[in-house]
Coordinates of C-alpha atoms and ligand atoms in Angstrom, one line a residue:
X1 CA -7.6 -96.5 72.6
X2 CA -10.3 -95.9 70.0
X3 CA -12.8 -95.2 72.7
X4 CA -10.6 -92.7 74.5
X5 CA -10.0 -90.8 71.3
X6 CA -13.7 -90.6 70.7
X7 CA -14.2 -89.3 74.2
X8 CA -11.5 -86.7 73.7
X9 CA -13.1 -85.6 70.5
X10 CA -16.5 -85.4 72.1
X11 CA -15.0 -83.3 74.9
X12 CA -13.4 -81.0 72.5
X13 CA -16.7 -80.5 70.7
X14 CA -18.6 -79.9 73.9
X15 CA -16.0 -77.5 75.3
X16 CA -14.7 -75.6 72.3
X17 CA -13.4 -72.7 74.4
X18 CA -14.6 -69.1 74.2
X19 CA -15.7 -68.2 70.7
X20 CA -14.5 -65.3 68.7
X21 CA -16.6 -63.5 66.2
X22 CA -16.1 -65.2 62.8
X23 CA -16.4 -63.8 59.3
X24 CA -15.4 -64.9 55.8
X25 CA -13.9 -61.9 54.2
X26 CA -13.1 -59.0 56.5
X27 CA -12.9 -58.1 60.2
X28 CA -12.6 -55.1 62.4
X29 CA -11.9 -55.2 66.1
X30 CA -11.8 -52.0 68.2
X31 CA -12.6 -50.7 71.6
X32 CA -15.9 -49.2 70.8
X33 CA -18.9 -50.4 68.8
X34 CA -19.6 -47.3 66.7
X35 CA -16.0 -47.1 65.6
X36 CA -16.0 -50.8 64.6
X37 CA -19.2 -50.3 62.6
X38 CA -17.6 -47.3 60.8
X39 CA -14.7 -49.5 59.8
X40 CA -16.9 -52.4 58.6
X41 CA -19.1 -49.9 56.6
X42 CA -16.2 -48.5 54.6
X43 CA -14.9 -52.0 53.9
X44 CA -18.3 -53.1 52.6
X45 CA -18.4 -50.0 50.4
X46 CA -15.2 -51.1 48.7
X47 CA -12.6 -49.4 50.9
X48 CA -9.5 -51.3 52.0
X49 CA -8.0 -51.9 55.4
X50 CA -6.1 -48.6 55.4
X51 CA -9.4 -46.7 54.6
X52 CA -11.0 -48.6 57.5
X53 CA -8.1 -47.7 59.8
X54 CA -8.7 -44.0 59.0
X55 CA -12.4 -44.3 59.6
X56 CA -12.0 -46.2 62.9
X57 CA -9.3 -43.8 64.1
X58 CA -11.4 -40.6 63.5
X59 CA -14.5 -42.3 64.9
X60 CA -12.7 -43.3 68.1
X61 CA -11.7 -39.7 68.5
X62 CA -15.4 -39.0 69.0
X63 CA -16.7 -42.1 70.8
X64 CA -13.7 -43.1 73.0
X65 CA -12.4 -39.8 74.3
X66 CA -10.1 -41.2 76.9
X67 CA -7.7 -42.4 74.2
X68 CA -9.2 -42.1 70.8
X69 CA -7.9 -38.8 69.5
X70 CA -6.8 -36.1 67.1
X71 CA -4.9 -34.4 69.9
X72 CA -2.4 -37.3 70.3
X73 CA -0.5 -39.7 68.2
X74 CA 0.3 -43.3 67.4
X75 CA 1.6 -46.1 65.2
X76 CA 0.1 -47.9 62.2
X77 CA 1.6 -51.3 61.1
X78 CA 0.5 -52.5 57.7
X79 CA 1.1 -55.8 55.9
X80 CA -0.1 -55.6 52.4
X81 CA -1.7 -58.5 50.5
X82 CA 1.5 -58.8 48.4
X83 CA 3.7 -59.3 51.5
X84 CA 5.2 -55.8 51.7
X85 CA 5.1 -54.3 55.2
X86 CA 5.4 -50.7 56.5
X87 CA 5.1 -48.8 59.7
X88 CA 3.7 -45.3 59.9
X89 CA 5.0 -43.4 63.0
X90 CA 2.7 -40.5 63.8
X91 CA 3.9 -40.2 67.4
X92 CA 3.8 -36.7 69.0
X93 CA 7.0 -34.6 68.9
X94 CA 8.4 -32.3 71.5
X95 CA 7.7 -28.6 70.7
X96 CA 10.5 -26.4 69.4
X97 CA 10.6 -24.5 72.7
X98 CA 11.0 -27.7 74.8
X99 CA 14.1 -28.1 76.9
X100 CA 15.6 -31.0 78.7
X101 CA 14.8 -29.7 82.2
X102 CA 11.5 -28.1 81.4
X103 CA 9.6 -30.2 83.9
X104 CA 12.0 -29.7 86.9
X105 CA 11.5 -27.1 89.6
X106 CA 14.3 -24.8 90.9
X107 CA 15.5 -27.6 93.2
X108 CA 15.7 -30.1 90.2
X109 CA 12.7 -32.1 91.2
X110 CA 10.1 -33.1 88.6
X111 CA 6.8 -31.1 88.7
X112 CA 3.4 -32.3 87.6
X113 CA 3.5 -30.2 84.4
X114 CA 4.4 -33.1 82.2
X115 CA 1.3 -34.9 83.3
X116 CA -1.4 -32.3 83.5
X117 CA -2.4 -29.0 81.8
X118 CA -1.3 -27.0 78.9
X119 CA 2.5 -27.7 79.1
X120 CA 2.1 -31.5 79.0
X121 CA 1.2 -32.1 75.3
X122 CA 3.6 -33.0 72.5
X123 CA 2.7 -31.8 69.0
X124 CA -0.2 -34.1 67.9
X125 CA 0.4 -36.4 65.0
X126 CA -2.9 -38.3 64.5
X127 CA -4.6 -36.3 61.7
X128 CA -1.3 -36.1 59.8
X129 CA -0.5 -39.8 60.2
X130 CA -4.0 -40.9 59.1
X131 CA -3.9 -38.7 56.1
X132 CA -0.5 -39.8 55.1
X133 CA -1.6 -43.5 55.3
X134 CA -4.7 -42.8 53.3
X135 CA -3.0 -40.7 50.6
X136 CA -0.3 -43.4 50.1
X137 CA -2.2 -46.6 50.6
X138 CA -5.9 -45.9 50.7
X139 CA -8.5 -46.6 48.1
X140 CA -11.7 -44.9 49.2
X141 CA -12.4 -41.2 49.1
X142 CA -10.9 -39.3 52.1
X143 CA -14.3 -37.6 52.7
X144 CA -16.0 -41.0 53.1
X145 CA -13.4 -42.2 55.6
X146 CA -13.8 -39.1 57.8
X147 CA -17.6 -38.9 57.4
X148 CA -18.6 -41.3 60.2
X149 CA -16.7 -39.3 62.8
X150 CA -18.3 -36.0 61.7
X151 CA -21.8 -37.6 62.0
X152 CA -21.0 -39.2 65.4
X153 CA -19.8 -35.9 66.7
X154 CA -22.6 -33.7 65.2
X155 CA -25.5 -36.0 65.9
X156 CA -24.1 -37.6 69.0
X157 CA -24.1 -41.2 70.1
X158 CA -25.4 -43.2 73.0
X159 CA -23.2 -43.2 76.1
X160 CA -22.4 -46.8 77.3
X161 CA -22.1 -47.9 80.9
X162 CA -18.3 -48.0 80.7
X163 CA -18.0 -44.6 79.0
X164 CA -20.3 -43.0 81.6
X165 CA -18.1 -44.4 84.4
X166 CA -14.9 -43.2 82.7
X167 CA -16.2 -39.7 82.1
X168 CA -17.4 -39.4 85.6
X169 CA -14.2 -40.7 87.1
X170 CA -11.8 -38.4 85.3
X171 CA -10.1 -36.1 87.8
X172 CA -7.9 -34.7 85.1
X173 CA -10.9 -33.3 83.1
X174 CA -12.6 -32.0 86.2
X175 CA -9.8 -29.4 86.5
X176 CA -10.4 -27.8 83.2
X177 CA -13.6 -25.9 82.5
X178 CA -14.0 -26.8 78.8
X179 CA -13.4 -30.5 79.5
X180 CA -15.7 -30.4 82.4
X181 CA -18.4 -28.7 80.3
X182 CA -18.2 -31.1 77.3
X183 CA -17.4 -34.4 78.9
X184 CA -18.7 -34.1 82.5
X185 CA -21.9 -32.2 81.8
X186 CA -20.6 -29.3 84.0
X187 CA -20.2 -31.6 87.0
X188 CA -23.8 -33.1 86.6
X189 CA -22.3 -36.0 84.7
X190 CA -23.8 -38.2 82.0
X191 CA -25.7 -41.4 82.6
X192 CA -25.6 -44.5 80.5
X193 CA -28.1 -44.0 77.7
X194 CA -27.6 -40.3 77.5
X195 CA -26.3 -38.8 74.2
X196 CA -22.9 -37.2 73.8
X197 CA -23.0 -34.5 71.2
X198 CA -19.8 -32.7 70.4
X199 CA -20.5 -29.7 68.0
X200 CA -17.1 -28.1 68.3
X201 CA -15.3 -31.4 67.5
X202 CA -17.8 -31.9 64.7
X203 CA -16.7 -28.6 63.1
X204 CA -13.0 -29.5 63.4
X205 CA -13.6 -33.0 61.8
X206 CA -15.8 -31.4 59.1
X207 CA -12.9 -29.1 58.2
X208 CA -10.5 -32.1 58.2
X209 CA -13.0 -33.9 55.9
X210 CA -13.2 -31.0 53.5
X211 CA -9.7 -29.4 53.6
X212 CA -7.6 -32.4 54.9
X213 CA -5.2 -32.5 57.8
X214 CA -3.8 -29.2 56.5
X215 CA -6.6 -27.5 58.5
X216 CA -5.3 -29.0 61.7
X217 CA -1.7 -28.0 61.0
X218 CA -2.0 -24.7 59.1
X219 CA -5.6 -23.7 58.8
X220 CA -8.4 -22.4 61.0
X221 CA -8.0 -25.2 63.6
X222 CA -4.2 -24.6 63.8
X223 CA -4.5 -20.9 64.3
X224 CA -7.1 -21.2 67.1
X225 CA -5.1 -24.1 68.7
X226 CA -1.9 -22.0 68.7
X227 CA -3.8 -19.0 70.1
X228 CA -5.2 -21.0 73.0
X229 CA -1.9 -22.5 73.7
X230 CA -0.2 -19.1 74.0
X231 CA -3.1 -17.7 76.1
X232 CA -2.7 -20.6 78.6
X233 CA 1.0 -20.9 78.9
X234 CA 1.5 -23.9 76.5
X235 CA 4.5 -24.4 74.3
X236 CA 3.0 -25.5 71.0
X237 CA 3.1 -22.8 68.3
X238 CA 1.9 -22.5 64.7
X239 CA 5.5 -23.3 63.6
X240 CA 5.4 -26.5 65.6
X241 CA 2.1 -27.5 63.9
X242 CA 3.4 -26.6 60.5
X243 CA 6.6 -28.5 61.0
X244 CA 4.9 -31.8 62.1
X245 CA 5.6 -34.8 59.8
X246 CA 4.9 -38.4 60.3
X247 CA 7.7 -40.9 59.6
X248 CA 7.5 -44.1 57.6
X249 CA 9.8 -46.7 59.1
X250 CA 10.7 -50.3 58.4
X251 CA 9.0 -52.7 60.9
X252 CA 11.1 -55.1 62.9
X253 CA 10.8 -58.7 61.9
X254 CA 12.1 -62.0 63.3
X255 CA 11.4 -65.7 63.1
X256 CA 9.9 -67.7 66.0
X257 CA 9.9 -71.5 66.1
X258 CA 10.8 -71.7 62.4
X259 CA 7.3 -71.4 61.0
X260 CA 6.3 -68.1 62.5
X261 CA 7.4 -64.6 61.6
X262 CA 6.7 -61.7 64.0
X263 CA 6.4 -58.3 62.4
X264 CA 6.3 -55.5 64.9
X265 CA 7.0 -51.9 65.9
X266 CA 10.5 -50.4 65.6
X267 CA 11.8 -47.5 67.7
X268 CA 10.6 -45.1 68.9
X269 CA 8.5 -47.9 70.2
X270 CA 10.2 -50.1 72.8
X271 CA 7.6 -52.7 72.1
X272 CA 8.9 -54.5 69.1
X273 CA 12.5 -55.0 70.4
X274 CA 11.0 -56.1 73.7
X275 CA 8.6 -58.7 72.2
X276 CA 11.4 -60.1 69.9
X277 CA 14.0 -60.2 72.7
X278 CA 11.7 -61.8 75.2
X279 CA 10.3 -64.4 72.8
X280 CA 13.8 -65.3 71.6
X281 CA 15.0 -65.7 75.2
X282 CA 12.0 -68.0 75.9
X283 CA 12.1 -70.0 72.7
X284 CA 14.8 -72.4 73.8
X285 CA 14.0 -72.7 77.5
X286 CA 11.2 -75.3 77.1
X287 CA 9.1 -73.1 79.4
X288 CA 5.9 -74.0 77.4
X289 CA 6.1 -77.6 78.5
X290 CA 4.9 -76.6 81.9
X291 CA 1.5 -75.4 80.5
X292 CA -0.3 -72.1 80.2
X293 CA -0.7 -70.3 83.5
X294 CA 1.6 -72.6 85.4
X295 CA 3.9 -71.0 87.9
X296 CA 6.9 -72.2 86.0
X297 CA 5.8 -70.8 82.7
X298 CA 5.0 -67.5 84.4
X299 CA 8.3 -67.5 86.2
X300 CA 10.4 -67.9 83.0
X301 CA 8.3 -65.3 81.1
X302 CA 8.6 -62.8 84.0
X303 CA 12.4 -63.3 84.1
X304 CA 12.6 -62.6 80.4
X305 CA 10.4 -59.4 81.0
X306 CA 12.6 -58.3 83.8
X307 CA 15.7 -58.5 81.7
X308 CA 14.3 -56.6 78.8
X309 CA 13.1 -53.6 80.9
X310 CA 16.6 -53.0 82.2
X311 CA 17.7 -52.6 78.5
X312 CA 14.7 -50.5 77.8
X313 CA 15.5 -47.9 80.4
X314 CA 19.1 -47.5 79.2
X315 CA 19.2 -48.0 75.5
X316 CA 15.9 -47.0 73.9
X317 CA 14.7 -43.7 72.5
X318 CA 13.8 -41.9 69.3
X319 CA 16.1 -43.4 66.6
X320 CA 16.2 -40.0 64.8
X321 CA 18.0 -38.7 67.9
X322 CA 19.7 -41.6 69.5
X323 CA 21.5 -44.6 68.1
X324 CA 19.3 -47.5 69.4
X325 CA 21.4 -50.7 69.3
X326 CA 18.7 -52.8 67.9
X327 CA 20.8 -55.6 66.4
X328 CA 23.0 -55.9 69.6
X329 CA 19.9 -56.2 71.8
X330 CA 18.7 -59.0 69.5
X331 CA 22.0 -60.7 68.7
X332 CA 22.3 -64.4 69.3
X333 CA 25.2 -64.0 71.8
X334 CA 23.4 -61.5 73.9
X335 CA 20.1 -63.5 73.9
X336 CA 22.1 -66.7 74.9
X337 CA 23.6 -64.7 77.8
X338 CA 20.2 -63.4 79.0
X339 CA 18.7 -66.9 78.8
X340 CA 21.6 -68.5 80.7
X341 CA 21.2 -66.0 83.5
X342 CA 17.7 -67.2 84.3
X343 CA 17.5 -69.5 87.3
X344 CA 14.6 -71.9 86.8
X345 CA 13.9 -72.1 90.5
X346 CA 14.5 -68.6 91.8
X347 CA 13.5 -65.0 90.9
X348 CA 16.5 -62.8 90.1
X349 CA 16.6 -59.7 92.3
X350 CA 16.2 -56.7 89.9
X351 CA 19.1 -55.0 91.7
X352 CA 21.3 -57.7 90.2
X353 CA 20.2 -56.8 86.7
X354 CA 21.8 -54.0 84.7
X355 CA 21.2 -53.1 81.1
X356 CA 23.3 -55.0 78.6
X357 CA 26.9 -53.8 78.0
X358 CA 26.8 -52.9 74.6
X359 CA 10.3 -49.1 83.3
X360 CA 7.4 -48.2 83.5
X361 CA 3.8 -48.1 84.3
X362 CA 2.3 -45.8 81.8
X363 CA -1.4 -45.4 81.8
X364 CA -3.7 -48.0 80.4
X365 CA -5.4 -45.3 78.4
X366 CA -4.2 -45.9 74.9
X367 CA -6.3 -47.8 72.4
X368 CA -5.7 -50.4 69.7
X369 CA -7.6 -51.7 66.7
X370 CA -7.0 -54.4 64.2
X371 CA -8.4 -54.7 60.7
X372 CA -8.3 -57.3 57.9
X373 CA -9.9 -56.6 54.5
X374 CA -11.2 -58.9 51.8
X375 CA -8.1 -58.5 49.7
X376 CA -5.9 -59.8 52.6
X377 CA -4.4 -56.5 53.7
X378 CA -3.8 -56.4 57.5
X379 CA -3.6 -53.2 59.6
X380 CA -2.8 -52.8 63.3
X381 CA -3.1 -49.4 64.9
X382 CA -2.3 -48.3 68.4
X383 CA -2.7 -44.6 69.2
X384 CA -3.0 -42.6 72.4
X385 CA -3.3 -39.5 74.5
X386 CA -1.0 -41.2 77.1
X387 CA -2.9 -40.8 80.4
X388 CA -6.7 -41.3 80.5
X389 CA -8.1 -38.1 78.8
X390 CA -4.5 -37.0 78.3
X391 CA -3.5 -33.8 79.9
X392 CA -7.2 -33.1 80.9
X393 CA -7.2 -30.0 78.6
X394 CA -9.8 -29.6 75.9
X395 CA -9.0 -26.8 73.5
X396 CA -11.8 -24.2 73.8
X397 CA -13.7 -23.9 70.6
X398 CA -12.1 -27.0 69.1
X399 CA -13.6 -29.8 71.3
X400 CA -10.6 -32.2 71.3
X401 CA -8.5 -33.3 74.3
X402 CA -4.8 -32.8 74.3
X403 CA -2.3 -35.5 75.1
X404 CA 0.2 -35.5 77.9
X405 CA 2.8 -37.5 75.9
X406 CA 5.7 -35.3 77.1
X407 CA 5.6 -37.5 80.3
X408 CA 6.7 -40.4 78.2
X409 CA 10.1 -38.7 78.0
X410 CA 12.4 -39.3 80.9
X411 CA 11.7 -35.8 82.4
X412 CA 14.7 -36.3 84.6
X413 CA 17.0 -39.1 83.4
X414 CA 17.2 -41.8 86.0
X415 CA 14.0 -40.6 87.8
X416 CA 10.8 -42.6 87.5
X417 CA 8.0 -40.8 85.6
X418 CA 4.4 -40.6 86.7
X419 CA 3.8 -44.3 86.3
X420 CA 7.1 -45.5 87.7
X421 CA 9.0 -45.6 84.4
X422 CA 12.7 -45.2 84.4
X423 CA 14.6 -43.8 81.5
X424 CA 18.0 -42.4 80.6
X425 CA 19.8 -40.1 78.3
X426 CA 18.4 -42.0 75.3
X427 CA 14.9 -40.7 76.1
X428 CA 15.8 -37.2 77.3
X429 CA 13.7 -34.2 76.0
X430 CA 15.0 -32.6 72.8
X431 CA 12.9 -30.3 70.5
X432 CA 11.2 -32.3 67.7
X433 CA 12.2 -35.6 69.3
X434 CA 9.5 -38.3 69.9
X435 CA 9.2 -39.8 73.3
X436 CA 9.8 -43.5 73.8
X437 CA 6.6 -45.6 73.5
X438 CA 5.5 -49.0 74.4
X439 CA 2.8 -49.2 71.7
X440 CA 3.3 -52.5 69.9
X441 CA 1.0 -53.1 66.9
X442 CA 2.1 -56.6 65.7
X443 CA 1.3 -59.0 62.9
X444 CA 2.3 -62.7 63.0
X445 CA 2.8 -64.8 59.9
X446 CA 2.5 -68.6 59.9
X447 CA 4.4 -70.3 57.0
X448 CA 4.7 -66.9 55.4
X449 CA 0.9 -66.2 55.5
X450 CA -0.9 -63.7 57.8
X451 CA -1.9 -65.5 61.0
X452 CA -2.5 -62.9 63.8
X453 CA -3.1 -59.2 64.1
X454 CA -2.7 -58.1 67.7
X455 CA -2.3 -55.0 69.9
X456 CA -3.5 -53.4 73.1
X457 CA -3.3 -50.2 75.2
X458 CA -1.6 -50.4 78.6
X459 CA 1.6 -48.4 78.7
X460 CA 4.6 -50.6 79.6
X461 CA 2.2 -53.5 80.0
X462 CA 1.5 -53.4 76.2
X463 CA 4.4 -55.4 75.0
X464 CA 4.2 -58.1 77.7
X465 CA 0.5 -58.5 77.0
X466 CA 0.9 -58.6 73.2
X467 CA 3.6 -61.3 73.8
X468 CA 1.3 -63.3 76.1
X469 CA -1.5 -63.4 73.5
X470 CA 1.1 -64.6 70.9
X471 CA 2.4 -67.2 73.3
X472 CA -1.1 -68.4 74.1
X473 CA -1.8 -69.1 70.5
X474 CA 1.6 -70.2 69.3
X475 CA 2.9 -72.1 72.3
X476 CA -0.3 -73.1 74.1
X477 CA -2.5 -73.8 71.2
X478 CA -5.4 -71.6 72.3
X479 CA -7.9 -70.0 69.9
X480 CA -7.7 -66.2 69.7
X481 CA -10.6 -65.6 72.0
X482 CA -9.2 -67.9 74.7
X483 CA -5.8 -66.3 74.2
X484 CA -7.2 -62.8 74.8
X485 CA -9.4 -63.8 77.7
X486 CA -6.6 -65.8 79.5
X487 CA -5.4 -64.1 82.8
X488 CA -2.2 -62.0 82.2
X489 CA 0.8 -60.9 84.3
X490 CA 3.5 -58.3 84.0
X491 CA 7.0 -57.6 85.2
X492 CA 9.1 -54.5 84.2
X493 CA 12.3 -54.8 86.2
X494 CA 11.5 -51.7 88.3
X495 CA 9.6 -51.7 90.5
X496 CA 10.7 -55.3 91.3
X497 CA 7.1 -56.7 91.3
X498 CA 5.3 -59.4 89.5
X499 CA 1.8 -58.1 88.7
X500 CA -0.9 -60.8 88.4
X501 CA -4.5 -60.5 87.3
X502 CA -6.7 -61.8 90.1
X503 CA -7.9 -64.8 88.1
X504 CA -4.4 -66.4 88.5
X505 CA -5.0 -69.0 91.2
X506 CA -3.8 -68.6 94.8
X507 CA -1.8 -71.8 94.5
X508 CA 0.1 -70.4 91.5
X509 CA 0.7 -67.1 93.4
X510 CA 2.1 -69.0 96.3
X511 CA 4.5 -71.0 94.1
X512 CA 5.7 -67.8 92.5
X513 CA 6.2 -66.2 95.9
X514 CA 8.2 -69.3 97.0
X515 CA 10.5 -68.7 94.0
X516 CA 11.1 -65.2 95.4
X517 CA 8.8 -63.1 93.3
X518 CA 7.2 -60.0 94.9
X519 CA 3.7 -60.6 93.8
X520 CA 1.0 -57.9 93.5
X521 CA -2.5 -58.2 92.2
X522 CA -3.4 -55.9 89.3
X523 CA -7.1 -55.5 88.7
X524 CA -6.9 -55.8 84.9
X525 CA -4.0 -55.9 82.6
X526 CA -4.6 -54.4 79.1
X527 CA -7.4 -54.7 76.6
X528 CA -6.5 -56.6 73.4
X529 CA -8.1 -56.2 70.0
X530 CA -7.0 -59.2 67.9
X531 CA -7.7 -61.1 64.7
X532 CA -6.7 -64.7 63.8
X533 CA -6.6 -66.2 60.3
X534 CA -7.9 -69.7 61.0
X535 CA -6.6 -72.6 59.1
X536 CA -10.1 -73.3 57.7
X537 CA -10.1 -69.9 56.0
X538 CA -12.3 -68.1 58.5
X539 CA -11.3 -64.8 60.2
X540 CA -11.7 -64.8 64.0
X541 CA -12.1 -61.5 65.7
X542 CA -11.6 -61.2 69.5
X543 CA -12.5 -58.2 71.4
X544 CA -11.4 -58.2 75.0
X545 CA -14.1 -59.1 77.6
X546 CA -12.3 -56.8 80.1
X547 CA -13.8 -53.8 78.3
X548 CA -16.7 -52.9 75.9
X549 CA -15.0 -53.6 72.6
X550 CA -16.6 -55.0 69.4
X551 CA -15.5 -57.4 66.7
X552 CA -17.5 -57.4 63.5
X553 CA -17.0 -58.5 60.0
X554 CA -18.7 -59.9 56.9
Ligands
LIG1 N1 1.8 -43.3 76.0 C1 1.8 -44.7 75.9 C2 2.9 -45.2 75.1 O1 3.2 -44.6 74.1 O2 3.5 -46.2 75.3

């Protein structure tokens, strides 16, 4: 007995799993190295996690142009050192001139206008949201938080292998001269090791640094933006920009297995409700006893996913415009009913699932970053242009790409959007309304203390991936790096398919098919940026090896 315990301990020491980056006081994990470094620098200079979130957000707008942005929007979840929490919603809003059927042709069929070009963007929220967060909760000077982005745009930065591939591969940008000029070197393309210098964007960021977000919404940038919109058939006007306001909301919060508290995104994100509903359904199934990655654990989890996405399509939208039935979707009776409807041996046909009585494959091109400071504040930010490089449009003279977030509305209720998403009346287009999102920045507490900060891009796959990382740590006892690295899967009700990363074994695939799942291989599902507070007091930062992220701290 003693001998086998010794052997076990020795094995654990020899095979400690994938190792996260560890630091004592503070940690930043983002999708791009320069942006992570900008966050760490401001923390070391005495800024807090909110200042770092501003610095990383603006830096990514320069160095990760497919998703980092000032032409898009997003969500910031904060848990302060004293236990308070808040959620800043700087999601884009539909322009004042938007109409419910604006993306339908004369026969009532959806056009491509919600996806590409000047009519696709919602009114951007990023500059306003970051400024709001900083003004209310930051500590450093605004100019210091914006400074790294100005420098990176003005002096340029080295293009990585992944960025070179991404810029070259964007068909969206190839259609618009200004995007093609700036990001694709006029069709000659950049090579890894080249420098990307963005003087127009540097001037915009410089004005934001000096004047504040006011420049973006009312000043020189706003006027030029509105002029270009009008000249190119876009809808966003100066009045739209002036009217933009972020919203501060109360995060959703729920217990999991007694000792954990999940704090997550409220509507207009669908993510928080989804994560809480799916975890609560799974909690009493005993699914975890089958082991991580087992066909049975995947089956139960996929069945919980399938059920939530039916609710998502029917009930979820911007809470300022639609009464989202949050408490009903998370009520004990309803969760019991959902749980009871899962057959342990057989996949349920999605045709047999309707939303409760009381889907989607959006683009992977969103981005997430997680930050913890030395005081114990934790921040999780997910923001986006929606599709990779958004609408493909760069505003001439301003150097920033515009989102195509209008496609996150159900452009025709009941009709799948560009990534197969279904939506209903709850998510129909209305002026000033925010489209439904899947972005799910999430913080987990253990015994009331911060434990995990997690999030990812990936459209509708966001919430299922965030949930899997949480399951991997809480239910399968993995460290955060193993939890992030572990192969993922996804189900979203419609289409009735179970997507598996290729690393899930052929044997497991076969077992899932035998249960009736329509399995499809997905090359890569999401890119997490996560932090764990380890029991020994260290912070563990885990970038996702699927992409070129960076975790760093001190
Ligand atoms: N555009 C991606 C999302 O908000 O879910």
